[in-house]
Short mmCIF file of C-alpha atoms and ligand atoms in Angstrom, two decimals:
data_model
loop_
_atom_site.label_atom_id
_atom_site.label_comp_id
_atom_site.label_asym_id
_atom_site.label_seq_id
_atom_site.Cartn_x
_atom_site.Cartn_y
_atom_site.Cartn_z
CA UNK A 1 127.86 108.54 121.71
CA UNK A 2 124.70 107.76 119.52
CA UNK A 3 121.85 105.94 120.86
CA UNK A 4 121.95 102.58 120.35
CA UNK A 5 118.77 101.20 117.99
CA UNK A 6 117.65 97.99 118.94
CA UNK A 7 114.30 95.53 119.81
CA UNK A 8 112.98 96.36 123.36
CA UNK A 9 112.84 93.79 125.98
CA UNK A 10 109.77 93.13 128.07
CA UNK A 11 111.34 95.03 131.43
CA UNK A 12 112.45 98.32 128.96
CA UNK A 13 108.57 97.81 127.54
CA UNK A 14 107.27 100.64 130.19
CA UNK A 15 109.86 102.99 129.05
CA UNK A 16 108.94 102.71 125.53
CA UNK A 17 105.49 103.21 125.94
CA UNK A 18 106.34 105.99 128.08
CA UNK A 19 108.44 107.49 125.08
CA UNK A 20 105.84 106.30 122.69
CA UNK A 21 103.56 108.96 125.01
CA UNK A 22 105.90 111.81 125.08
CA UNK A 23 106.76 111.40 120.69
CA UNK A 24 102.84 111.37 120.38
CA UNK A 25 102.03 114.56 123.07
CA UNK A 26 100.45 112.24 125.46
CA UNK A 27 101.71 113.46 128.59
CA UNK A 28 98.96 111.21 131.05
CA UNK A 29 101.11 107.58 131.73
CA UNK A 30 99.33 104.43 130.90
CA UNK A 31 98.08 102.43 133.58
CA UNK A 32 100.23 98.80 134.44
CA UNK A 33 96.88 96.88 133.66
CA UNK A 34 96.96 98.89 130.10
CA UNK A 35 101.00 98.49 129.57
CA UNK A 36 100.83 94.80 130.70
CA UNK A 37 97.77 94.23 128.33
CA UNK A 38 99.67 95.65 125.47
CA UNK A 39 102.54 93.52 126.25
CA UNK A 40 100.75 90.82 126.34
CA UNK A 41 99.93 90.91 122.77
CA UNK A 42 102.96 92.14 121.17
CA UNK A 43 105.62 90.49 119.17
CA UNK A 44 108.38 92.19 121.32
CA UNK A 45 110.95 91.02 117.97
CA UNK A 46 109.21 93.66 116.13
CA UNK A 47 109.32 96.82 118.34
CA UNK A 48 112.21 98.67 118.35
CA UNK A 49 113.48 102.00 120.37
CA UNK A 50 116.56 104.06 120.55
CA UNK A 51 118.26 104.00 123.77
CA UNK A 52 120.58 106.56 125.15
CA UNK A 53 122.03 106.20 128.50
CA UNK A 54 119.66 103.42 129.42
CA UNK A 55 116.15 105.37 128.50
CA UNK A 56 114.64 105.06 125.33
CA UNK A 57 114.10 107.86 122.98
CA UNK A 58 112.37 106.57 119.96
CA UNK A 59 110.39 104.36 119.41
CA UNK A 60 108.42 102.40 116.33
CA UNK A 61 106.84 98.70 116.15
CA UNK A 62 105.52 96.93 113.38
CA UNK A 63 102.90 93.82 113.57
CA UNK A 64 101.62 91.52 110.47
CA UNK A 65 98.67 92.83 108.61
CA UNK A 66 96.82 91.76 105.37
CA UNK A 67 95.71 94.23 102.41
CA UNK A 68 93.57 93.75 100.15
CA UNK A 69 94.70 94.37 96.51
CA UNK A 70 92.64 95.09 93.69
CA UNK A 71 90.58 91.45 92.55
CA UNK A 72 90.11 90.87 96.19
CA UNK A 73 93.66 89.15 97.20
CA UNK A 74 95.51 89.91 99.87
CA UNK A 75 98.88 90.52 100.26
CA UNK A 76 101.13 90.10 103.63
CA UNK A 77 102.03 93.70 104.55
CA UNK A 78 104.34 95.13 107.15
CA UNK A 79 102.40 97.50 109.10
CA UNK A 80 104.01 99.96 110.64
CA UNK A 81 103.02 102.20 113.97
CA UNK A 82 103.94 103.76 116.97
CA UNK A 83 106.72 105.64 115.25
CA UNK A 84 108.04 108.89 117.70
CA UNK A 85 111.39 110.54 118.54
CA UNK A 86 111.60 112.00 121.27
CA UNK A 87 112.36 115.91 120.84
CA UNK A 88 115.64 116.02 122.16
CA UNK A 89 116.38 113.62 120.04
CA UNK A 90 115.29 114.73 116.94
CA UNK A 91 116.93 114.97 113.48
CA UNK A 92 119.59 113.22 114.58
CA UNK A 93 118.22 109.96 111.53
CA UNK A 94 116.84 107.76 114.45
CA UNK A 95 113.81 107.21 112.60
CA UNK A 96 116.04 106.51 109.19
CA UNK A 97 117.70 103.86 111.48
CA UNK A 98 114.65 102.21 112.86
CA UNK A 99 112.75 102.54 109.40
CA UNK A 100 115.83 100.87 107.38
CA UNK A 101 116.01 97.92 110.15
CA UNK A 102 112.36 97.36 110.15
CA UNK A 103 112.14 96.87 106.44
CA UNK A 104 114.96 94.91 105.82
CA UNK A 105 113.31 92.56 108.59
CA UNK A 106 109.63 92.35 106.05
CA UNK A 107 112.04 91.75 103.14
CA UNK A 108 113.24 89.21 104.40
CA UNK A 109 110.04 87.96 105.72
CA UNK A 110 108.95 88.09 102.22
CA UNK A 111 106.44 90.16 103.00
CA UNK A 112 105.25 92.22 99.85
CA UNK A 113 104.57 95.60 100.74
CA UNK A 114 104.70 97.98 103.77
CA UNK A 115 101.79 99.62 105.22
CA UNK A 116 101.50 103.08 107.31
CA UNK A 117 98.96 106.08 108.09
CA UNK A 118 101.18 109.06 108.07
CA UNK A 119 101.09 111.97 110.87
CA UNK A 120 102.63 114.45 108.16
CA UNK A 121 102.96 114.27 104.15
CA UNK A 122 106.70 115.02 104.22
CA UNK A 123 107.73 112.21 106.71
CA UNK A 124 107.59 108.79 104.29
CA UNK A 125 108.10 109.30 100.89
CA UNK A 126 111.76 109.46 101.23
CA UNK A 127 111.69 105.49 102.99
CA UNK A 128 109.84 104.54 99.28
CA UNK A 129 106.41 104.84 100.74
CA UNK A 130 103.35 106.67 98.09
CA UNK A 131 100.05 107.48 99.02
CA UNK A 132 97.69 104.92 98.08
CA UNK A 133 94.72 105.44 99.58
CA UNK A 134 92.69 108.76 100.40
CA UNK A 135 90.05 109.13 102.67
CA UNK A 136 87.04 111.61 103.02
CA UNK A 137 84.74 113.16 105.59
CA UNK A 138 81.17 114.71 105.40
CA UNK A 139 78.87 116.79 107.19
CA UNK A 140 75.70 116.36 106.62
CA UNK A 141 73.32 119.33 107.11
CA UNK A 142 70.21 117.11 107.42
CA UNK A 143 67.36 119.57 106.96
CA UNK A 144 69.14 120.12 103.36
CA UNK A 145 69.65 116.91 102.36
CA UNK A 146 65.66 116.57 100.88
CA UNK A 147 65.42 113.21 102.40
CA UNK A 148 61.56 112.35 102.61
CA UNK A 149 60.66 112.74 106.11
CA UNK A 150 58.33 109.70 105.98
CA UNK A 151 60.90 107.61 105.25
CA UNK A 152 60.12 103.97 107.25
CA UNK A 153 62.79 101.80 106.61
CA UNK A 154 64.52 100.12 102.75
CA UNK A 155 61.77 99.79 100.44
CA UNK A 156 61.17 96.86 97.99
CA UNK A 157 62.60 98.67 95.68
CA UNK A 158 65.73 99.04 97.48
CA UNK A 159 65.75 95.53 97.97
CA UNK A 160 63.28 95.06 101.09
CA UNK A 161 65.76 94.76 103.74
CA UNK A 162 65.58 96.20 107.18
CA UNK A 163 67.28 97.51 109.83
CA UNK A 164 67.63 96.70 113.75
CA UNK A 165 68.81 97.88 116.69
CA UNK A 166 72.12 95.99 118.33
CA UNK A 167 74.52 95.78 121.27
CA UNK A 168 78.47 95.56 120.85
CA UNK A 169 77.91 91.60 121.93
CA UNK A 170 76.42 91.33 118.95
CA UNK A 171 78.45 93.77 116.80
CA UNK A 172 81.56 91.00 118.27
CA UNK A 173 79.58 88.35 116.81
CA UNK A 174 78.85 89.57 113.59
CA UNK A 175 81.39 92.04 112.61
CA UNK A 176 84.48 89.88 111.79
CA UNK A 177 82.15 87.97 108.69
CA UNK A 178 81.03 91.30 107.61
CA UNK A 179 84.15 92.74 107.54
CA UNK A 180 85.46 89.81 105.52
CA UNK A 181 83.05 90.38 103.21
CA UNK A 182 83.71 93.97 102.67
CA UNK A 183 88.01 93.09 102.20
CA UNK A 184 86.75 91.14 99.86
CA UNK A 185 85.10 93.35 97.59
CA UNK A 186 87.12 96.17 98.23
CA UNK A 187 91.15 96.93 97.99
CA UNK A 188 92.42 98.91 100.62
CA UNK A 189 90.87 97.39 103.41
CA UNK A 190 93.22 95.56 106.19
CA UNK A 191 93.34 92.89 108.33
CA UNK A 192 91.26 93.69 112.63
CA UNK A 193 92.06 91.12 115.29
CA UNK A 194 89.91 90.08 117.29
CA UNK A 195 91.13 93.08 120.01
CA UNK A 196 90.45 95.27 117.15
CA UNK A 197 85.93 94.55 117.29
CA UNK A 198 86.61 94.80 121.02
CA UNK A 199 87.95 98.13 121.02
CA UNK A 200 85.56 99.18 118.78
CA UNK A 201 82.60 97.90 121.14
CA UNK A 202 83.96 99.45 124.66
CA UNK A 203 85.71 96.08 125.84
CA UNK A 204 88.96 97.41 128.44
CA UNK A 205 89.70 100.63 126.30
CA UNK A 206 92.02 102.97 127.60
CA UNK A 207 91.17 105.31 129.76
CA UNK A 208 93.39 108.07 128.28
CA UNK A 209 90.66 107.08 125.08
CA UNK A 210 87.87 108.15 126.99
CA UNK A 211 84.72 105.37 125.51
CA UNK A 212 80.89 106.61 125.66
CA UNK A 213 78.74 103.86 124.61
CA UNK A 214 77.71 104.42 120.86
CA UNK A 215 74.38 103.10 119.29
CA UNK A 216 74.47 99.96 117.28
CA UNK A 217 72.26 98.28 114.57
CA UNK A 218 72.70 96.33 111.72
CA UNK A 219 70.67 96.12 108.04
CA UNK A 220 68.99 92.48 107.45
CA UNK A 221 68.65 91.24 103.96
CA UNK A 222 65.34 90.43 102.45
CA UNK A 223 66.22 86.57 103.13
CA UNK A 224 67.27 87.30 107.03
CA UNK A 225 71.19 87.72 106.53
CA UNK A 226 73.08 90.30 107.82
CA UNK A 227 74.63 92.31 105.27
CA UNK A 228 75.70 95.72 106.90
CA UNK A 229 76.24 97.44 110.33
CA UNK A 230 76.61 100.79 111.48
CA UNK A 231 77.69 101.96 115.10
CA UNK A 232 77.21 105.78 115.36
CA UNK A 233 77.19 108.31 118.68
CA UNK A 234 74.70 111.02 119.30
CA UNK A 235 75.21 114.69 121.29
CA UNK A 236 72.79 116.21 123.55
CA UNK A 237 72.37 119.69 121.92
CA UNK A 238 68.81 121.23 122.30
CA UNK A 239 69.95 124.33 121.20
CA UNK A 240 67.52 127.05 122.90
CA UNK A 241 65.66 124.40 124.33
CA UNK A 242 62.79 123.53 122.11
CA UNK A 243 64.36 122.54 119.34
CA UNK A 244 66.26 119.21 119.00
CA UNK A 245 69.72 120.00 116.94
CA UNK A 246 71.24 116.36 117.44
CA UNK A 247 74.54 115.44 115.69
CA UNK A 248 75.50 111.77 114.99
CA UNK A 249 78.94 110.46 114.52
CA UNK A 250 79.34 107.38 112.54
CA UNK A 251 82.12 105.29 114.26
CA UNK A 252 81.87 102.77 111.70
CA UNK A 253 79.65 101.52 108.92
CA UNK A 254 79.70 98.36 106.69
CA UNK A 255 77.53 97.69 104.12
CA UNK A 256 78.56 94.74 102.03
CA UNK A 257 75.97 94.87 99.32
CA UNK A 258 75.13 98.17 97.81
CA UNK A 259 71.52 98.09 99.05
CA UNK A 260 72.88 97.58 102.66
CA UNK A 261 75.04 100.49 102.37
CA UNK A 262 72.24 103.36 101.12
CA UNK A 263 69.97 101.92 103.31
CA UNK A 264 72.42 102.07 106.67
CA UNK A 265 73.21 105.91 105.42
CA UNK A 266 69.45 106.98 104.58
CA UNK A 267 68.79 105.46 108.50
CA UNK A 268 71.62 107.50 109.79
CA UNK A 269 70.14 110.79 108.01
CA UNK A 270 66.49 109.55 109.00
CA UNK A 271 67.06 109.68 113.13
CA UNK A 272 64.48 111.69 114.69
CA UNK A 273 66.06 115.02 116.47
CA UNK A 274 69.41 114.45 114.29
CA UNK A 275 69.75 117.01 112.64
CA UNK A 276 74.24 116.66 111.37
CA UNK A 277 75.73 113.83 110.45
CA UNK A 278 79.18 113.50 110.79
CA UNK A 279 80.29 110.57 108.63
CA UNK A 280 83.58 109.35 109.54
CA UNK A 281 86.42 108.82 107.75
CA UNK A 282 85.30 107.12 104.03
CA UNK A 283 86.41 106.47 100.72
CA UNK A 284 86.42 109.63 98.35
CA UNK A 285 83.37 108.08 96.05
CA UNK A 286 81.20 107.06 98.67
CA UNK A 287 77.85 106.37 98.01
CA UNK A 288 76.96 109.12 100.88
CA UNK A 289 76.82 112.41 99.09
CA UNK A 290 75.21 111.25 95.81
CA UNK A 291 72.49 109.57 97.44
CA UNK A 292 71.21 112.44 98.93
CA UNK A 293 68.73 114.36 96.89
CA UNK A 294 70.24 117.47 97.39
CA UNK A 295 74.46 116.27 97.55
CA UNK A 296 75.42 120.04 98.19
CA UNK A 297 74.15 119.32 102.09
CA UNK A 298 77.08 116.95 102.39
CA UNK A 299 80.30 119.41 103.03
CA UNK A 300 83.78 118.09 103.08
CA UNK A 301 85.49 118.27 106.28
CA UNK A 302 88.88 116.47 105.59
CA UNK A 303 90.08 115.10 102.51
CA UNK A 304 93.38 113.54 102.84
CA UNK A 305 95.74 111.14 102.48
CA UNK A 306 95.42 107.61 104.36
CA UNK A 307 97.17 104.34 103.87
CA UNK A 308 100.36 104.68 102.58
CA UNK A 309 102.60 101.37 100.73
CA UNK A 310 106.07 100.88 100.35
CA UNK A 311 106.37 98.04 98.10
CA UNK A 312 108.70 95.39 99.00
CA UNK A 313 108.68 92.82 96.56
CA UNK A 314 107.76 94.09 93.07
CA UNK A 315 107.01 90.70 91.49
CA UNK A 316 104.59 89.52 94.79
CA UNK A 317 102.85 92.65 94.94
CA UNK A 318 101.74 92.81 91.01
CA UNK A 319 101.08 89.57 90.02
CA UNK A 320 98.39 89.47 93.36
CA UNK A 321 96.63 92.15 92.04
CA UNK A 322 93.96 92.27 89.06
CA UNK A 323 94.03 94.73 86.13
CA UNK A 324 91.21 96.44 84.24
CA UNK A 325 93.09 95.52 80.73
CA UNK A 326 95.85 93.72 79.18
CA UNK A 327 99.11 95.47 78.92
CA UNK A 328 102.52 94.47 78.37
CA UNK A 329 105.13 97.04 79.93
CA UNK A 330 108.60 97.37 81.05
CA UNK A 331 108.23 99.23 84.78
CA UNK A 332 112.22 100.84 85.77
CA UNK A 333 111.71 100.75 89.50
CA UNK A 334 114.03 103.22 91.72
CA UNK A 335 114.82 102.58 95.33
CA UNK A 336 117.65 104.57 96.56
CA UNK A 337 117.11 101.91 99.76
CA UNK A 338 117.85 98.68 97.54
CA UNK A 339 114.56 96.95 98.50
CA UNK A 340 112.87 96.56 95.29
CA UNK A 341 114.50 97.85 92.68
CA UNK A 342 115.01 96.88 89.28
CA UNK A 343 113.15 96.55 85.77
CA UNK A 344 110.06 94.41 85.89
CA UNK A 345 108.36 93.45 82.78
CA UNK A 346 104.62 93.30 83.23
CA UNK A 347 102.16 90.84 81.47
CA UNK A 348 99.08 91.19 81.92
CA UNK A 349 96.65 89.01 79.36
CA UNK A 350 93.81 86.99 80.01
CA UNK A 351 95.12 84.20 81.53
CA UNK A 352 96.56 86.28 84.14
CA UNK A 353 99.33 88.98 85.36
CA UNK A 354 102.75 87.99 85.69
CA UNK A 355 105.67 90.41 86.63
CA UNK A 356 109.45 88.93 86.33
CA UNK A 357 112.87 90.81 85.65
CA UNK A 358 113.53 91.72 82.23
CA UNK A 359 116.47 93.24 80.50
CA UNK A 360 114.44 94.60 77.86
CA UNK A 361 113.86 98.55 77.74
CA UNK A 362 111.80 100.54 79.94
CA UNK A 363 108.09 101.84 78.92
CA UNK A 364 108.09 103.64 82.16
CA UNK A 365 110.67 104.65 85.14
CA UNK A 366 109.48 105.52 88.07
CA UNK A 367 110.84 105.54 92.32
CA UNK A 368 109.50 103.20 94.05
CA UNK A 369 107.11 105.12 95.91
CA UNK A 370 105.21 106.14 92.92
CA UNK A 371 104.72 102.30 92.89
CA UNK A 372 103.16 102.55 95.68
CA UNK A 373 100.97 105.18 94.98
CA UNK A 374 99.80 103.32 91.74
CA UNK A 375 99.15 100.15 93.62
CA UNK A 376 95.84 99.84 94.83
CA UNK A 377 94.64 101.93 91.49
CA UNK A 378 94.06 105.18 92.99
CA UNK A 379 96.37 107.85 91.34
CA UNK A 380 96.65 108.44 87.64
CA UNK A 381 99.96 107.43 85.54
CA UNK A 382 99.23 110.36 83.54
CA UNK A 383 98.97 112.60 86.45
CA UNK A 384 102.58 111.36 88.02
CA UNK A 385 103.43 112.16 84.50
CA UNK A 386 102.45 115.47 84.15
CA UNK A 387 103.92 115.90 87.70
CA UNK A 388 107.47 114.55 86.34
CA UNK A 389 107.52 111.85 88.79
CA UNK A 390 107.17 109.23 86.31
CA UNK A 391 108.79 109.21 82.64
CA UNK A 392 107.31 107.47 79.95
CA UNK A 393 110.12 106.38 77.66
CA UNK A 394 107.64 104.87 75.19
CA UNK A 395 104.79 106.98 73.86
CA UNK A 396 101.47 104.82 74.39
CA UNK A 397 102.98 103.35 77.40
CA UNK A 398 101.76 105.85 80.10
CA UNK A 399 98.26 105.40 78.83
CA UNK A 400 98.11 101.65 78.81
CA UNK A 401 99.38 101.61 82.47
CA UNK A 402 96.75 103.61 83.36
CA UNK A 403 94.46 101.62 81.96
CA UNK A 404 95.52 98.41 83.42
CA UNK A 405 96.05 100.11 87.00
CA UNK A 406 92.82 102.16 87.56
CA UNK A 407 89.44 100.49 89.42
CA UNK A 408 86.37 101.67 88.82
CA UNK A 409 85.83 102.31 92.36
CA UNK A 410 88.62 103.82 94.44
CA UNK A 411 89.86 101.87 97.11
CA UNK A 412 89.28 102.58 100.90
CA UNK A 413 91.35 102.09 104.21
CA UNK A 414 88.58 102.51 106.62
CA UNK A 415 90.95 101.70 109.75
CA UNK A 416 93.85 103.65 111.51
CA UNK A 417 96.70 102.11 113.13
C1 COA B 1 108.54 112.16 112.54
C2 COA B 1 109.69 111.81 113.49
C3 COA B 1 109.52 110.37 113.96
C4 COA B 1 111.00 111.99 112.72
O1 COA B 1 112.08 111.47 113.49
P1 COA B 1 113.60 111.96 113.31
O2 COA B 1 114.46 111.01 114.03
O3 COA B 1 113.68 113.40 113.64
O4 COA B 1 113.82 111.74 111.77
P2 COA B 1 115.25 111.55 111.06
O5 COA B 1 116.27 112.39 111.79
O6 COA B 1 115.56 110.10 110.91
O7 COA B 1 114.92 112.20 109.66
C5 COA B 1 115.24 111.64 108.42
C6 COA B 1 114.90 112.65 107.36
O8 COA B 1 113.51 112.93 107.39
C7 COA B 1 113.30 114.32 107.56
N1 COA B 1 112.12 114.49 108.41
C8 COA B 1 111.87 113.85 109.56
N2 COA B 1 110.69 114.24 110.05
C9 COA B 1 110.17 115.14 109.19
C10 COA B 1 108.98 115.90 109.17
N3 COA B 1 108.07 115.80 110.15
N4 COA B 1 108.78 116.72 108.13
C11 COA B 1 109.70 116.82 107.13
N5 COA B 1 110.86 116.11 107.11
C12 COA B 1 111.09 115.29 108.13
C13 COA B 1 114.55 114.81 108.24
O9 COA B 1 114.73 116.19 108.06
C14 COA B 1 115.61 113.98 107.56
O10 COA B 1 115.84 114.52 106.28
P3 COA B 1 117.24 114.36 105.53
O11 COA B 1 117.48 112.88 105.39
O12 COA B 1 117.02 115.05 104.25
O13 COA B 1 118.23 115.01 106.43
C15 COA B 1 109.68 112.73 114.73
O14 COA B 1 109.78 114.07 114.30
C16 COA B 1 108.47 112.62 115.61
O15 COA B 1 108.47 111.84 116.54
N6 COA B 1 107.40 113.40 115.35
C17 COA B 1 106.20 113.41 116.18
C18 COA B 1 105.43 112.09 116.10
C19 COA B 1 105.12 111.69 114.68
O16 COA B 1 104.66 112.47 113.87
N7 COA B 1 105.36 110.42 114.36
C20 COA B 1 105.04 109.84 113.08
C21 COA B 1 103.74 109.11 113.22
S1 COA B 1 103.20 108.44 111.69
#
């Protein structure tokens, strides 16, 4: 008999974090304080599992989350996690069975898009999901860079700011405002709870997670306000013992004026002793590379995909967005799932965006998950063109999409979930 796919219950909770541990190769068992903690702050109505013969085998939860869209809106989005089946169970469509419930539930939540960070490439595209984000990580090979050594803190000309040391109380405190600021100003950034700035700060983490205590500080306008923070971790590695060869690992940094941000990366690549600088998972265009006199000492460790969007609700999800220039196009959207399919005319003039159901012709067909790769700005019309994924049935039509789509920064998921 096939498993049954369902919501979990509070008592069968244990067993699907137990599964959730075996889908993800996590063999060491969460403790009860850990299990009852996660419980605890769970919308049970939006975890599901598989069950077969009373023990669950997959397993996948969703919880509500907020992206930003391009113009600094946000959209409610359905984010998606925990997603595992366990091997004797798989390719048997449990996870097409738990995917197809869980969005039918957002749709008709009215929630506009779906969110996810994918394990593999090959795993969403088929549930409508594109990739709309990208993310990118540096090392820095400090002694390259050609930073001044004398360097004492922002100048003037960098706006006069200055930076100070911090503790995760304060990082609590201050954090959720900065990080406001920055989903403000920049699309791809998502909703953190509360649990999320305690995590991030060493508050009852998991032991399986294994915290060390990370440095903290924080850049201070010239008028006194904070405007950035940076928490970052440091190695003990004296190579033969009489020379310092530190590393530091950003964990996080937020700078929400420009200024802040070179000024929290030139104090990073100024430590004393550190000699790397690992930079965490940022936006493709960071500021990091460029600002360093010599940008060749900044080598790309991962470049890769990151938040993924299914859209949901065509009409929602366009007219919350912004666009770089007017356009007025016909969009054919696919969706073999029957989500969001249909042909949307958009409008985009100066008075603002709007995006209904037309009957006139398409200017452009495209799946639904090309949608969703557009979104948030980041990939090129013409590319998906050129790729075939997206036909332009009006000549003109590709290029004023791409027009209206792209931002002049690219937008950045700095979170995982
Ligand atoms: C990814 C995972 C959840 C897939 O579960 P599953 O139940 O085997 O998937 P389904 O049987 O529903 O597969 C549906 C389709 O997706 C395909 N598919 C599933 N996982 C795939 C993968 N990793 N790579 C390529 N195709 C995949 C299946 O072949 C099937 O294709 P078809 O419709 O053409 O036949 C499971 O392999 C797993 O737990 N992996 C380890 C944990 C993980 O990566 N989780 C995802 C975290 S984001």
């Amino acid at each position: 008999m096939s498993p049954e796919v369902r919501t979990v219950t509070a008592t069968e909770y244990p067993d699907w974090m137990r599964a959730v541990g075996t889908g993800f190769l996590r063999a060491a068992k969460p403790s009860e304080e850990e299990i009852a903690g996660r419980l605890a702050r769970t919308d049970l109505s939006r975890v599901r599992g598989a069950f077969d013969g009373g023990r669950c085998v997959a397993t996948f939860r969703s919880f509500a989350q907020e992206l930003t869209v391009v113009g600094g809106a946000t959209v409610r989005a359905d984010a998606i996690s925990g997603v595992t089946v366990t091997p004797t169970h798989r390719r048997r469509g449990l996870l097409s069975r738990m995917m197809a419930a869980d969005l039918a539930a957002a749709k008709e939540r009215g929630e506009a898009v779906a969110t996810l960070i994918a394990a593999e490439y090959p795993i969403y595209g088929r549930y409508g999901f594109g990739p709309a984000t990208w993310t990118a990580e540096w090392e820095i090979d400090v002694p390259r860079a050609g930073l001044d050594p004398r360097w004492a803190g922002p100048s003037a000309a960098d706006g006069g700011g200055r930076i100070e040391m911090a503790d995760g109380a304060e990082i609590r405190k201050l954090g959720p405002g900065l990080h406001a600021r920055l989903a403000a100003r920049r699309p791809g950034v998502i909703s953190r709870d509360e649990r999320w700035w305690e995590r991030g700060t060493g508050v009852d983490v998991p032991a399986h997670e294994g915290w060390t205590e990370p440095f903290y500080a924080v850049h201070r306008a010239a008028d006194g306000e904070v405007d950035g923070l940076v928490v970052y971790s440091t190695d003990d590695n004296w190579g033969d013992g009489k020379q310092p060869l530190n590393k530091a690992t950003v964990r996080q940094l937020i700078g929400v004026t420009p200024a802040a941000e070179r000024a929290l990366w030139h104090f990073v690549c100024s430590i004393d002793w550190i000699t790397t600088v690992r930079s965490g998972y940022r936006a493709p265009d960071d500021l990091l590379p460029l600002l360093l006199p010599d940008p060749r000492a900044a080598r790309i460790v991962t470049l890769a995909d990151w938040l993924w969007v299914r859209v949901l609700d065509v009409t929602r999800a366009m007219e919350a967005r912004t666009y770089a220039a007017e356009a007025d196009l016909v969009l054919e959207i696919h969706d073999s799932a029957g989500l969001a399919g249909g042909r949307f005319r958009l409008d985009v003039s100066p008075s603002g965006a709007s995006c209904a159901p037309t009957t006139r012709s398409a200017d452009l067909t495209l799946d639904v998950r090309e949608l969703g790769a557009l979104y948030l700005g980041d990939e090129s019309v013409r590319r998906l063109v050129d790729l075939g994924r997206v036909e332009e049935n009006r000549p003109g039509a590709a290029d004023s999409a791409e027009l209206a789509l792209r931002t002049g920064r690219r937008p950045w998921c700095p979170d995982v979930f």
